[in-house]
Amino acid sequence: MALAEPPLLALTTGEPAGIGPELVVMLAAQSLPAARVVAVGDPGLLAERAAGLGIALEPLVLAPGQAVPEAAPGRLPVWPVALRTPSRPGQLDAANAAYVLETLDVAISACRAGHAAGMVTAPLHKGVILDAGHAGFTGHTEYLRDACGVEEVVMMLATDLALHATRPGWRGSPALRVALATTHLPLREVADAITAERLSRVLRILDAELKHWYGLPAPRIAVCGLNPHAGEGGHLGREELEVIEPALAALRAEGLRLDGPLPADTLFTPRHLEGVDAVLAMYHDQGLPVLKYAGFGSAANITLGLPFVRTSVDHGTALDLAGTGRADPGSLRVAVALAAEMAWRRS
């Protein structure tokens, strides 16, 4: 059953010294996609960044559960979270790490309580959160996993065409979706993290979510090898032979359509991607540089396996651009549009 009105999305404003707050302001000044958005952050910070950009903004302070009016350019509903200390563009302050985490907690709680259909996140700065003493913090994806008490989530980036490409009659360019078997790990820890159990969990989630969100009855997933040349028959590493190939074989017996493990340097070519619905890369910088080259600024990060919709931008805090007015809200707009359509589909 379709929603009676556009879905409400909680939009966290990210690291206050970065471009997140001004991207939110820029988005509020535009005609939004088919969604209602409520920002989660400090209303004074948003008003200050709007004034610096010469944008007329009316922050409308609300509490989760209160009625949110229809979107209108220049009007921004806000669930307020107070900065711990004043913030200046481009100047990190560890005192505001707790503020950033509180914005996430407010959005998560609102989604779990049914006050929002999903959440969209502006970029945060992992280093300053760690510097503030929040040991073990590795990013949005893992924080959301732990907050929701789920065993596994999957980080997937998709170009802005990826969701729409499944619509009847679509004639756009081929979509690119890249999911990750591991996320924010030092490279020397990746091989040990690639286990049959992890691969099985990740691929089952990816298969199920592609069916659910994209309407693909039997998604085809191409799986990268870990080593150069996918191990070259064991001469360049044995993870493919001893871990990846047996895991894929077991999943194929369950009915999953899996290609691989394939050498990453040739998998990401048009011939090998033809007919592929998603690629599973073994680690962060194996797959995401290709995705970002193909669609940086017009792609979004999607967290699969959560009890609610979550998308994010495809970039970082860009401290050097903060306060200059040169930041591009394109990826945030895509993230909002994708979250809105996913929320519609969930209904």
Short mmCIF file of C-alpha atoms in Angstrom, two decimals, residues 48-337:
data_model
loop_
_atom_site.label_atom_id
_atom_site.label_comp_id
_atom_site.label_asym_id
_atom_site.label_seq_id
_atom_site.Cartn_x
_atom_site.Cartn_y
_atom_site.Cartn_z
CA GLU A 48 24.62 30.95 10.32
CA ARG A 49 25.79 28.90 7.34
CA ALA A 50 22.76 30.01 5.34
CA ALA A 51 23.57 33.66 6.03
CA GLY A 52 27.18 33.08 4.97
CA LEU A 53 25.94 31.69 1.65
CA GLY A 54 23.40 34.46 1.16
CA ILE A 55 20.52 31.98 1.36
CA ALA A 56 17.23 32.92 3.00
CA LEU A 57 16.43 30.14 5.46
CA GLU A 58 13.64 29.70 7.98
CA PRO A 59 14.56 26.98 10.52
CA LEU A 60 11.37 25.48 11.95
CA VAL A 61 12.19 23.79 15.25
CA LEU A 62 10.12 20.65 15.93
CA ALA A 63 10.26 17.55 18.08
CA PRO A 64 10.20 14.02 16.64
CA GLY A 65 6.57 13.02 16.26
CA GLN A 66 5.31 16.54 15.58
CA ALA A 67 3.68 17.16 12.22
CA VAL A 68 6.15 18.27 9.57
CA PRO A 69 4.83 20.67 6.92
CA GLU A 70 5.20 20.14 3.21
CA ALA A 71 8.57 21.02 1.73
CA ALA A 72 9.00 24.58 0.55
CA PRO A 73 12.18 26.29 -0.68
CA GLY A 74 13.82 28.18 2.17
CA ARG A 75 11.88 26.47 4.94
CA LEU A 76 13.75 23.80 6.87
CA PRO A 77 12.15 21.75 9.67
CA VAL A 78 14.78 20.89 12.29
CA TRP A 79 14.96 18.40 15.14
CA PRO A 80 17.35 20.39 17.31
CA VAL A 81 20.63 19.13 18.72
CA ALA A 82 22.86 21.74 20.37
CA LEU A 83 26.50 22.22 19.40
CA ARG A 84 28.84 21.60 22.30
CA THR A 85 31.01 24.54 21.27
CA PRO A 86 30.79 27.15 18.46
CA SER A 87 31.99 25.82 15.12
CA ARG A 88 33.93 27.55 12.37
CA PRO A 89 34.13 26.26 8.80
CA GLY A 90 37.22 24.15 8.23
CA GLN A 91 38.31 24.06 11.88
CA LEU A 92 37.74 20.72 13.59
CA ASP A 93 37.02 20.69 17.31
CA ALA A 94 36.86 17.41 19.22
CA ALA A 95 34.40 19.01 21.63
CA ASN A 96 31.72 18.65 18.95
CA ALA A 97 32.23 14.91 18.42
CA ALA A 98 29.50 14.16 20.94
CA TYR A 99 27.20 16.54 19.03
CA VAL A 100 27.73 14.60 15.80
CA LEU A 101 26.97 11.28 17.50
CA GLU A 102 23.88 12.73 19.15
CA THR A 103 22.49 13.76 15.76
CA LEU A 104 22.85 10.14 14.67
CA ASP A 105 21.18 8.87 17.84
CA VAL A 106 18.22 11.23 17.38
CA ALA A 107 17.75 10.12 13.76
CA ILE A 108 18.09 6.42 14.61
CA SER A 109 15.58 6.69 17.45
CA ALA A 110 13.11 8.54 15.21
CA CYS A 111 13.37 5.87 12.52
CA ARG A 112 12.95 3.03 14.99
CA ALA A 113 9.97 4.77 16.58
CA GLY A 114 8.29 5.27 13.21
CA HIS A 115 8.60 9.07 13.25
CA ALA A 116 10.72 8.92 10.06
CA ALA A 117 10.73 6.49 7.16
CA GLY A 118 14.49 6.60 6.89
CA MET A 119 17.61 8.66 7.43
CA VAL A 120 20.10 10.42 5.17
CA THR A 121 23.50 11.39 6.53
CA ALA A 122 25.81 14.24 5.63
CA PRO A 123 29.52 13.40 6.05
CA LEU A 124 31.21 13.15 9.43
CA HIS A 125 34.91 13.14 10.31
CA LYS A 126 36.02 9.81 11.81
CA GLY A 127 39.38 11.16 13.03
CA VAL A 128 37.97 13.90 15.24
CA ILE A 129 35.48 11.47 16.79
CA LEU A 130 38.33 9.11 17.65
CA ASP A 131 40.41 12.02 18.95
CA ALA A 132 37.53 12.87 21.28
CA GLY A 133 37.87 9.48 22.97
CA HIS A 134 35.19 7.45 21.19
CA ALA A 135 37.47 4.45 20.74
CA GLY A 136 36.51 1.93 18.11
CA PHE A 137 34.42 4.30 16.02
CA THR A 138 34.93 3.38 12.36
CA GLY A 139 32.09 5.16 10.59
CA HIS A 140 28.37 5.56 10.02
CA THR A 141 27.86 2.02 8.73
CA GLU A 142 29.23 0.21 11.76
CA TYR A 143 27.67 2.70 14.21
CA LEU A 144 24.24 2.10 12.69
CA ARG A 145 24.76 -1.67 12.75
CA ASP A 146 25.59 -1.63 16.46
CA ALA A 147 22.84 0.85 17.36
CA CYS A 148 20.24 -1.34 15.66
CA GLY A 149 21.61 -4.58 17.12
CA VAL A 150 21.94 -6.39 13.78
CA GLU A 151 24.70 -8.90 13.13
CA GLU A 152 25.71 -7.68 9.69
CA VAL A 153 25.04 -4.77 7.37
CA VAL A 154 26.32 -4.20 3.87
CA MET A 155 27.74 -0.96 2.53
CA MET A 156 26.77 -0.40 -1.10
CA LEU A 157 27.35 2.63 -3.29
CA ALA A 158 25.17 3.16 -6.34
CA THR A 159 25.05 5.70 -9.12
CA ASP A 160 21.97 7.88 -9.32
CA LEU A 161 20.65 5.74 -12.19
CA ALA A 162 20.88 2.50 -10.26
CA LEU A 163 17.46 2.53 -8.62
CA HIS A 164 15.60 3.95 -11.60
CA ALA A 165 17.19 1.54 -14.09
CA THR A 166 14.79 -1.23 -13.04
CA ARG A 167 11.69 0.74 -13.99
CA PRO A 168 9.75 -0.49 -17.07
CA GLY A 169 10.82 1.34 -20.20
CA TRP A 170 13.99 2.76 -18.64
CA ARG A 171 16.52 3.69 -21.32
CA GLY A 172 19.23 5.29 -19.19
CA SER A 173 22.89 4.32 -18.97
CA PRO A 174 23.87 1.08 -17.22
CA ALA A 175 23.73 1.33 -13.46
CA LEU A 176 26.70 0.55 -11.25
CA ARG A 177 26.28 -0.83 -7.76
CA VAL A 178 29.30 -1.78 -5.68
CA ALA A 179 28.94 -3.49 -2.29
CA LEU A 180 31.75 -4.25 0.15
CA ALA A 181 32.62 -7.46 1.98
CA THR A 182 34.64 -5.40 4.49
CA THR A 183 34.34 -1.69 5.16
CA HIS A 184 36.60 0.52 7.25
CA LEU A 185 39.55 -1.73 8.05
CA PRO A 186 43.30 -1.19 7.76
CA LEU A 187 44.49 -3.05 4.67
CA ARG A 188 46.68 -5.45 6.65
CA GLU A 189 43.55 -6.72 8.48
CA VAL A 190 41.43 -7.36 5.41
CA ALA A 191 42.60 -10.88 4.52
CA ASP A 192 41.87 -12.20 8.01
CA ALA A 193 38.40 -10.62 7.90
CA ILE A 194 37.47 -12.43 4.66
CA THR A 195 35.87 -15.58 6.04
CA ALA A 196 33.30 -17.95 4.57
CA GLU A 197 30.86 -16.92 7.29
CA ARG A 198 31.23 -13.20 6.55
CA LEU A 199 30.93 -13.70 2.79
CA SER A 200 27.82 -15.83 3.25
CA ARG A 201 26.13 -13.21 5.45
CA VAL A 202 27.04 -10.33 3.17
CA LEU A 203 25.99 -12.05 -0.05
CA ARG A 204 22.68 -13.26 1.39
CA ILE A 205 21.88 -9.71 2.51
CA LEU A 206 22.94 -8.24 -0.84
CA ASP A 207 20.86 -10.78 -2.78
CA ALA A 208 17.78 -10.24 -0.60
CA GLU A 209 18.00 -6.44 -0.64
CA LEU A 210 18.49 -6.30 -4.42
CA LYS A 211 15.31 -8.34 -4.76
CA HIS A 212 13.44 -6.13 -2.29
CA TRP A 213 14.59 -2.62 -3.21
CA TYR A 214 15.26 -3.04 -6.90
CA GLY A 215 12.62 -5.59 -7.84
CA LEU A 216 15.19 -8.00 -9.28
CA PRO A 217 13.79 -11.55 -9.07
CA ALA A 218 17.19 -13.24 -9.48
CA PRO A 219 20.00 -10.67 -9.16
CA ARG A 220 23.32 -11.51 -10.70
CA ILE A 221 26.27 -10.58 -8.49
CA ALA A 222 29.90 -10.52 -9.64
CA VAL A 223 32.39 -11.18 -6.85
CA CYS A 224 35.94 -9.82 -6.86
CA GLY A 225 38.88 -11.90 -5.79
CA LEU A 226 41.03 -10.63 -2.96
CA ASN A 227 44.45 -11.04 -4.56
CA PRO A 228 45.87 -9.81 -7.89
CA HIS A 229 44.54 -11.98 -10.74
CA ALA A 230 42.18 -13.58 -8.20
CA GLY A 231 45.13 -15.45 -6.75
CA GLU A 232 46.47 -16.81 -10.06
CA GLY A 233 45.50 -20.37 -9.14
CA GLY A 234 47.06 -20.08 -5.70
CA HIS A 235 50.39 -18.60 -6.83
CA LEU A 236 49.45 -15.07 -5.64
CA GLY A 237 47.51 -16.03 -2.54
CA ARG A 238 45.27 -18.89 -1.49
CA GLU A 239 42.22 -17.00 -0.13
CA GLU A 240 40.33 -17.56 -3.38
CA LEU A 241 40.91 -21.33 -3.33
CA GLU A 242 40.45 -21.90 0.39
CA VAL A 243 37.78 -19.36 1.37
CA ILE A 244 36.05 -17.46 -1.42
CA GLU A 245 35.41 -20.20 -3.97
CA PRO A 246 33.95 -22.69 -1.44
CA ALA A 247 31.72 -19.99 0.03
CA LEU A 248 30.39 -19.05 -3.41
CA ALA A 249 29.81 -22.69 -4.32
CA ALA A 250 27.70 -23.22 -1.19
CA LEU A 251 25.64 -20.12 -1.93
CA ARG A 252 25.11 -21.13 -5.55
CA ALA A 253 23.64 -24.38 -4.21
CA GLU A 254 21.10 -22.18 -2.37
CA GLY A 255 20.13 -20.53 -5.65
CA LEU A 256 22.18 -17.33 -5.62
CA ARG A 257 23.52 -16.21 -9.01
CA LEU A 258 27.18 -15.49 -8.38
CA ASP A 259 30.08 -14.98 -10.78
CA GLY A 260 33.62 -15.27 -9.51
CA PRO A 261 35.88 -14.80 -7.82
CA LEU A 262 37.08 -12.60 -10.67
CA PRO A 263 40.17 -10.38 -10.97
CA ALA A 264 39.09 -6.88 -9.97
CA ASP A 265 41.26 -5.21 -12.61
CA THR A 266 39.22 -6.79 -15.42
CA LEU A 267 35.84 -7.23 -13.72
CA PHE A 268 35.24 -3.47 -13.81
CA THR A 269 35.12 -3.33 -17.61
CA PRO A 270 31.98 -3.00 -19.76
CA ARG A 271 32.19 -6.53 -21.14
CA HIS A 272 32.37 -8.17 -17.73
CA LEU A 273 29.77 -5.86 -16.17
CA GLU A 274 27.17 -6.55 -18.85
CA GLY A 275 24.15 -8.16 -17.21
CA VAL A 276 25.60 -7.76 -13.71
CA ASP A 277 23.28 -6.21 -11.12
CA ALA A 278 25.92 -5.58 -8.43
CA VAL A 279 29.59 -6.16 -7.72
CA LEU A 280 30.91 -7.35 -4.38
CA ALA A 281 34.39 -5.98 -3.71
CA MET A 282 36.51 -7.48 -0.97
CA TYR A 283 37.62 -4.18 0.54
CA HIS A 284 36.92 -0.46 0.50
CA ASP A 285 39.51 0.79 -1.97
CA GLN A 286 39.13 -2.15 -4.33
CA GLY A 287 35.66 -1.18 -5.44
CA LEU A 288 34.86 2.39 -4.47
CA PRO A 289 37.47 4.21 -6.59
CA VAL A 290 35.85 2.71 -9.70
CA LEU A 291 32.34 3.66 -8.57
CA LYS A 292 33.41 7.19 -7.73
CA TYR A 293 35.23 7.60 -11.03
CA ALA A 294 32.04 6.55 -12.81
CA GLY A 295 29.68 8.78 -10.85
CA PHE A 296 31.31 10.92 -8.17
CA GLY A 297 28.94 13.62 -7.00
CA SER A 298 25.95 11.78 -8.45
CA ALA A 299 26.08 8.59 -6.41
CA ALA A 300 24.89 7.62 -2.96
CA ASN A 301 25.90 5.25 -0.18
CA ILE A 302 23.19 2.80 0.90
CA THR A 303 23.32 0.68 4.05
CA LEU A 304 21.63 -2.68 3.46
CA GLY A 305 20.39 -4.88 6.28
CA LEU A 306 19.03 -2.21 8.65
CA PRO A 307 15.40 -2.15 9.85
CA PHE A 308 14.94 1.22 8.08
CA VAL A 309 16.21 3.06 5.01
CA ARG A 310 19.60 4.78 5.24
CA THR A 311 21.51 6.57 2.51
CA SER A 312 24.43 8.97 2.54
CA VAL A 313 26.64 11.07 0.30
CA ASP A 314 29.52 9.60 -1.69
CA HIS A 315 32.13 12.04 -0.31
CA GLY A 316 33.75 13.32 2.87
CA THR A 317 33.69 16.50 4.92
CA ALA A 318 35.79 18.56 2.45
CA LEU A 319 37.11 20.90 5.14
CA ASP A 320 38.93 22.95 2.51
CA LEU A 321 35.61 23.81 0.84
CA ALA A 322 33.64 24.53 4.01
CA GLY A 323 32.34 28.08 4.10
CA THR A 324 33.45 28.89 0.55
CA GLY A 325 30.12 28.33 -1.16
CA ARG A 326 31.80 26.00 -3.67
CA ALA A 327 30.48 22.72 -2.25
CA ASP A 328 28.21 20.72 -4.58
CA PRO A 329 24.99 19.35 -3.07
CA GLY A 330 24.51 16.91 -5.96
CA SER A 331 25.32 13.73 -4.05
CA LEU A 332 23.15 14.75 -1.09
CA ARG A 333 20.27 15.39 -3.45
CA VAL A 334 20.77 11.92 -4.97
CA ALA A 335 20.91 10.38 -1.48
CA VAL A 336 17.61 12.03 -0.54
CA ALA A 337 15.96 10.96 -3.80
#
